[in-house]
PDB file of C-alpha atoms in Angstrom:
ATOM      1  CA  THR A 145     101.002 138.226 132.935  1.00 61.00           C
ATOM      2  CA  ILE A 146     101.134 141.171 135.203  1.00 67.00           C
ATOM      3  CA  THR A 147     104.006 141.111 137.700  1.00 67.00           C
ATOM      4  CA  THR A 148     103.737 143.515 140.611  1.00 73.00           C
ATOM      5  CA  TYR A 149     106.811 144.381 142.735  1.00 77.00           C
ATOM      6  CA  GLU A 150     106.459 145.597 146.321  1.00 83.00           C
ATOM      7  CA  CYS A 151     109.145 146.839 148.722  1.00 82.00           C
ATOM      8  CA  ASN A 152     108.937 145.827 152.368  1.00 82.00           C
ATOM      9  CA  SER A 153     109.357 149.122 154.302  1.00 83.00           C
ATOM     10  CA  ASP A 154     110.953 147.283 157.346  1.00 85.00           C
ATOM     11  CA  THR A 155     113.484 145.259 155.516  1.00 84.00           C
ATOM     12  CA  GLY A 156     114.010 147.012 152.208  1.00 80.00           C
ATOM     13  CA  ASP A 157     113.403 143.629 150.424  1.00 83.00           C
ATOM     14  CA  CYS A 158     111.460 143.366 147.239  1.00 84.00           C
ATOM     15  CA  SER A 159     108.744 140.811 146.834  1.00 77.00           C
ATOM     16  CA  SER A 160     106.815 140.072 143.621  1.00 74.00           C
ATOM     17  CA  LYS A 161     103.345 138.931 142.792  1.00 74.00           C
ATOM     18  CA  SER A 162     102.266 137.610 139.419  1.00 70.00           C
ATOM     19  CA  ASP A 163      98.708 137.710 138.062  1.00 72.00           C
ATOM     20  CA  HIS A 164      97.818 135.703 134.966  1.00 71.00           C
ATOM     21  CA  GLU A 165      94.839 136.511 132.817  1.00 71.00           C
ATOM     22  CA  ASP A 166      93.962 134.441 129.900  1.00 81.00           C
ATOM     23  CA  CYS A 167      93.273 136.622 126.916  1.00 83.00           C
ATOM     24  CA  LYS A 168      91.594 134.355 124.304  1.00 84.00           C
ATOM     25  CA  CYS A 169      91.760 137.058 121.718  1.00 88.00           C
ATOM     26  CA  GLY A 170      95.272 138.236 122.463  1.00 86.00           C
ATOM     27  CA  CYS A 171      96.474 141.454 124.025  1.00 85.00           C
ATOM     28  CA  LYS A 172      96.163 145.128 123.199  1.00 86.00           C
ATOM     29  CA  ASP A 173      99.149 147.526 123.026  1.00 86.00           C
ATOM     30  CA  ASP A 174      98.189 148.768 126.546  1.00 87.00           C
ATOM     31  CA  TYR A 175      98.550 145.068 127.855  1.00 83.00           C
ATOM     32  CA  SER A 176      94.878 144.682 128.407  1.00 85.00           C
ATOM     33  CA  CYS A 177      92.959 141.818 126.815  1.00 86.00           C
ATOM     34  CA  LYS A 178      91.188 142.316 123.444  1.00 88.00           C
ATOM     35  CA  GLU A 179      87.555 141.980 123.810  1.00 87.00           C
ATOM     36  CA  ASP A 180      86.895 141.317 119.942  1.00 91.00           C
ATOM     37  CA  CYS A 181      88.796 138.517 118.475  1.00 92.00           C
ATOM     38  CA  CYS A 182      87.809 140.020 114.946  1.00 93.00           C
ATOM     39  CA  ASP A 183      90.050 143.109 115.462  1.00 88.00           C
ATOM     40  CA  PRO A 184      91.744 143.025 112.970  1.00 90.00           C
ATOM     41  CA  ASP A 185      89.431 140.816 110.834  1.00 93.00           C
ATOM     42  CA  PRO A 186      91.233 137.586 110.139  1.00 93.00           C
ATOM     43  CA  CYS A 187      88.742 136.536 107.345  1.00 96.00           C
ATOM     44  CA  PRO A 188      89.457 136.812 103.687  1.00 96.00           C
ATOM     45  CA  GLU A 189      87.712 139.456 101.526  1.00 95.00           C
ATOM     46  CA  ASP A 190      84.274 138.567 100.174  1.00 95.00           C
ATOM     47  CA  GLU A 191      84.389 136.995  96.735  1.00 95.00           C
ATOM     48  CA  GLN A 192      82.297 137.369  93.669  1.00 93.00           C
ATOM     49  CA  LYS A 193      82.403 135.094  90.552  1.00 93.00           C
ATOM     50  CA  CYS A 194      80.450 134.739  87.391  1.00 92.00           C
ATOM     51  CA  ARG A 195      80.685 131.500  85.432  1.00 90.00           C
ATOM     52  CA  ASP A 196      78.311 130.267  82.740  1.00 88.00           C
ATOM     53  CA  GLY A 197      75.731 132.793  83.750  1.00 87.00           C
ATOM     54  CA  VAL A 198      75.677 131.895  87.470  1.00 93.00           C
ATOM     55  CA  LEU A 199      76.779 134.659  89.932  1.00 93.00           C
ATOM     56  CA  THR A 200      78.344 133.262  93.022  1.00 95.00           C
ATOM     57  CA  ILE A 201      78.855 135.478  96.113  1.00 94.00           C
ATOM     58  CA  THR A 202      80.816 134.145  99.006  1.00 96.00           C
ATOM     59  CA  THR A 203      80.579 136.182 102.214  1.00 96.00           C
ATOM     60  CA  TYR A 204      82.850 135.718 105.069  1.00 97.00           C
ATOM     61  CA  GLU A 205      81.943 136.564 108.746  1.00 97.00           C
ATOM     62  CA  CYS A 206      84.156 136.526 111.824  1.00 96.00           C
ATOM     63  CA  ASP A 207      82.962 135.350 115.243  1.00 94.00           C
ATOM     64  CA  SER A 208      84.002 138.065 117.717  1.00 92.00           C
ATOM     65  CA  ASP A 209      84.146 135.556 120.569  1.00 91.00           C
ATOM     66  CA  THR A 210      86.537 132.988 118.879  1.00 90.00           C
ATOM     67  CA  GLY A 211      88.002 134.812 115.797  1.00 92.00           C
ATOM     68  CA  ASP A 212      86.818 131.866 113.657  1.00 94.00           C
ATOM     69  CA  CYS A 213      85.689 132.651 110.108  1.00 96.00           C
ATOM     70  CA  SER A 214      82.383 131.287 108.691  1.00 97.00           C
ATOM     71  CA  SER A 215      81.280 131.649 105.066  1.00 97.00           C
ATOM     72  CA  LYS A 216      77.983 131.831 103.373  1.00 97.00           C
ATOM     73  CA  MET A 217      77.505 131.285  99.620  1.00 96.00           C
ATOM     74  CA  ASP A 218      74.754 132.669  97.541  1.00 95.00           C
ATOM     75  CA  HIS A 219      74.050 131.842  93.853  1.00 95.00           C
ATOM     76  CA  GLU A 220      72.042 133.819  91.366  1.00 93.00           C
ATOM     77  CA  ASP A 221      71.129 132.582  87.954  1.00 93.00           C
ATOM     78  CA  CYS A 222      71.889 135.353  85.503  1.00 92.00           C
ATOM     79  CA  LYS A 223      70.079 134.352  82.332  1.00 89.00           C
ATOM     80  CA  CYS A 224      71.815 137.165  80.309  1.00 92.00           C
ATOM     81  CA  GLY A 225      75.175 136.683  82.063  1.00 91.00           C
ATOM     82  CA  CYS A 226      76.919 139.032  84.407  1.00 91.00           C
ATOM     83  CA  LYS A 227      78.215 142.614  84.304  1.00 90.00           C
ATOM     84  CA  ASP A 228      81.824 143.581  85.182  1.00 88.00           C
ATOM     85  CA  ASP A 229      80.545 144.680  88.479  1.00 89.00           C
ATOM     86  CA  TYR A 230      79.246 141.204  89.237  1.00 88.00           C
ATOM     87  CA  SER A 231      75.542 142.038  88.994  1.00 89.00           C
ATOM     88  CA  CYS A 232      73.252 140.362  86.564  1.00 92.00           C
ATOM     89  CA  LYS A 233      72.703 141.897  83.238  1.00 92.00           C
ATOM     90  CA  GLU A 234      69.086 142.939  82.830  1.00 91.00           C
ATOM     91  CA  ASP A 235      69.226 143.118  78.976  1.00 93.00           C
ATOM     92  CA  CYS A 236      70.399 140.061  77.097  1.00 94.00           C
ATOM     93  CA  CYS A 237      70.995 142.261  73.971  1.00 95.00           C
ATOM     94  CA  ASP A 238      73.839 144.219  75.603  1.00 90.00           C
ATOM     95  CA  PRO A 239      75.948 143.817  73.555  1.00 91.00           C
ATOM     96  CA  ASP A 240      73.713 143.064  70.580  1.00 94.00           C
ATOM     97  CA  PRO A 241      74.432 139.501  69.399  1.00 94.00           C
ATOM     98  CA  CYS A 242      72.569 139.895  66.081  1.00 96.00           C
ATOM     99  CA  PRO A 243      74.148 140.458  62.690  1.00 96.00           C
ATOM    100  CA  GLU A 244      73.882 143.831  60.907  1.00 95.00           C
ATOM    101  CA  ASP A 245      70.850 144.437  58.920  1.00 95.00           C
ATOM    102  CA  GLU A 246      71.276 143.543  55.273  1.00 95.00           C
ATOM    103  CA  GLN A 247      70.062 145.109  52.058  1.00 94.00           C
ATOM    104  CA  LYS A 248      70.297 143.774  48.411  1.00 93.00           C
ATOM    105  CA  CYS A 249      69.040 144.901  45.071  1.00 91.00           C
ATOM    106  CA  ARG A 250      68.605 142.387  42.385  1.00 90.00           C
ATOM    107  CA  ASP A 251      66.677 142.583  39.160  1.00 89.00           C
ATOM    108  CA  GLY A 252      64.867 145.687  40.446  1.00 88.00           C
ATOM    109  CA  VAL A 253      63.770 143.990  43.655  1.00 93.00           C
ATOM    110  CA  LEU A 254      65.024 145.656  46.943  1.00 94.00           C
ATOM    111  CA  THR A 255      65.371 143.117  49.762  1.00 95.00           C
ATOM    112  CA  THR A 256      65.883 144.357  53.306  1.00 95.00           C
ATOM    113  CA  LYS A 257      66.522 141.891  56.010  1.00 97.00           C
ATOM    114  CA  THR A 258      66.214 143.346  59.527  1.00 97.00           C
ATOM    115  CA  TYR A 259      67.435 141.529  62.754  1.00 97.00           C
ATOM    116  CA  GLU A 260      65.898 142.139  66.155  1.00 97.00           C
ATOM    117  CA  CYS A 261      67.202 140.837  69.469  1.00 96.00           C
ATOM    118  CA  ASP A 262      64.815 139.736  72.263  1.00 95.00           C
ATOM    119  CA  SER A 263      66.051 141.461  75.471  1.00 94.00           C
ATOM    120  CA  ASP A 264      64.748 138.751  77.679  1.00 92.00           C
ATOM    121  CA  THR A 265      66.440 135.818  75.880  1.00 91.00           C
ATOM    122  CA  GLY A 266      69.090 137.309  73.548  1.00 92.00           C
ATOM    123  CA  ASP A 267      67.638 135.334  70.615  1.00 95.00           C
ATOM    124  CA  CYS A 268      67.718 137.051  67.286  1.00 96.00           C
ATOM    125  CA  SER A 269      64.774 137.170  64.968  1.00 97.00           C
ATOM    126  CA  SER A 270      64.701 138.490  61.437  1.00 97.00           C
ATOM    127  CA  LYS A 271      62.151 140.121  59.117  1.00 97.00           C
ATOM    128  CA  THR A 272      62.488 140.331  55.348  1.00 96.00           C
ATOM    129  CA  ASP A 273      60.799 142.996  53.297  1.00 96.00           C
ATOM    130  CA  HIS A 274      60.693 143.056  49.535  1.00 95.00           C
ATOM    131  CA  GLU A 275      59.998 146.103  47.477  1.00 94.00           C
ATOM    132  CA  ASP A 276      59.637 146.154  43.711  1.00 94.00           C
ATOM    133  CA  CYS A 277      61.655 149.121  42.233  1.00 92.00           C
ATOM    134  CA  LYS A 278      60.342 149.499  38.680  1.00 90.00           C
ATOM    135  CA  CYS A 279      63.307 151.735  37.792  1.00 90.00           C
ATOM    136  CA  GLY A 280      65.984 149.787  39.836  1.00 90.00           C
ATOM    137  CA  CYS A 281      67.768 150.713  43.084  1.00 90.00           C
ATOM    138  CA  LYS A 282      70.017 153.593  44.132  1.00 89.00           C
ATOM    139  CA  ASP A 283      73.408 152.989  45.737  1.00 88.00           C
ATOM    140  CA  ASP A 284      71.911 153.645  49.272  1.00 89.00           C
ATOM    141  CA  TYR A 285      69.397 150.745  48.603  1.00 88.00           C
ATOM    142  CA  SER A 286      66.398 152.918  48.026  1.00 89.00           C
ATOM    143  CA  CYS A 287      64.183 152.831  44.870  1.00 91.00           C
ATOM    144  CA  LYS A 288      64.942 155.210  42.032  1.00 90.00           C
ATOM    145  CA  GLU A 289      61.959 157.513  41.525  1.00 89.00           C
ATOM    146  CA  ASP A 290      63.103 158.598  38.001  1.00 89.00           C
ATOM    147  CA  CYS A 291      63.719 155.778  35.444  1.00 89.00           C
ATOM    148  CA  CYS A 292      65.491 158.395  33.262  1.00 89.00           C
ATOM    149  CA  ASP A 293      68.324 158.613  35.824  1.00 83.00           C
ATOM    150  CA  PRO A 294      70.727 158.101  34.197  1.00 83.00           C
ATOM    151  CA  ASP A 295      69.123 158.899  30.889  1.00 84.00           C
ATOM    152  CA  PRO A 296      68.976 155.782  28.703  1.00 84.00           C
ATOM    153  CA  CYS A 297      68.280 157.598  25.542  1.00 87.00           C
ATOM    154  CA  PRO A 298      70.901 158.306  22.845  1.00 89.00           C
ATOM    155  CA  GLU A 299      72.229 161.823  22.226  1.00 88.00           C
ATOM    156  CA  ASP A 300      69.999 164.124  20.223  1.00 87.00           C
ATOM    157  CA  GLU A 301      70.895 163.987  16.525  1.00 87.00           C
ATOM    158  CA  GLN A 302      70.996 166.728  13.982  1.00 88.00           C
ATOM    159  CA  LYS A 303      71.468 166.156  10.298  1.00 82.00           C
TER     160      LYS A 303
END
């Protein structure tokens, strides 16, 4: 509402005139109407969630004429799950879900079981190798090359 006062120069009386303007978006600090009802933006922040491998992004948009908020929801299926930054993981083996490789030595047979992760599915497969160590195995699960280490023979004798 703008009220204008005017003085009548003949009488010294004041008269007033009021003008009304409907500001559908409210008023600025300089008493003019706001042209953009989204200033400041009344909508909530965009949201991102990841649940059971589905990334949900909710985007909010303000209508500058009315100040009403509308939302749009996008879903993305993340077969490997989501990263902390709400994007999909490209590698299902990050972190690696497979157990550690295993090595055993029994009765001179070295058994090595190797696990491998499929980066597309996150499934683990294993491969087992057997190696016959005729002299037995070392502590580091490799075959002994020398069957005389340690020496199985008795001490030399002198009589």
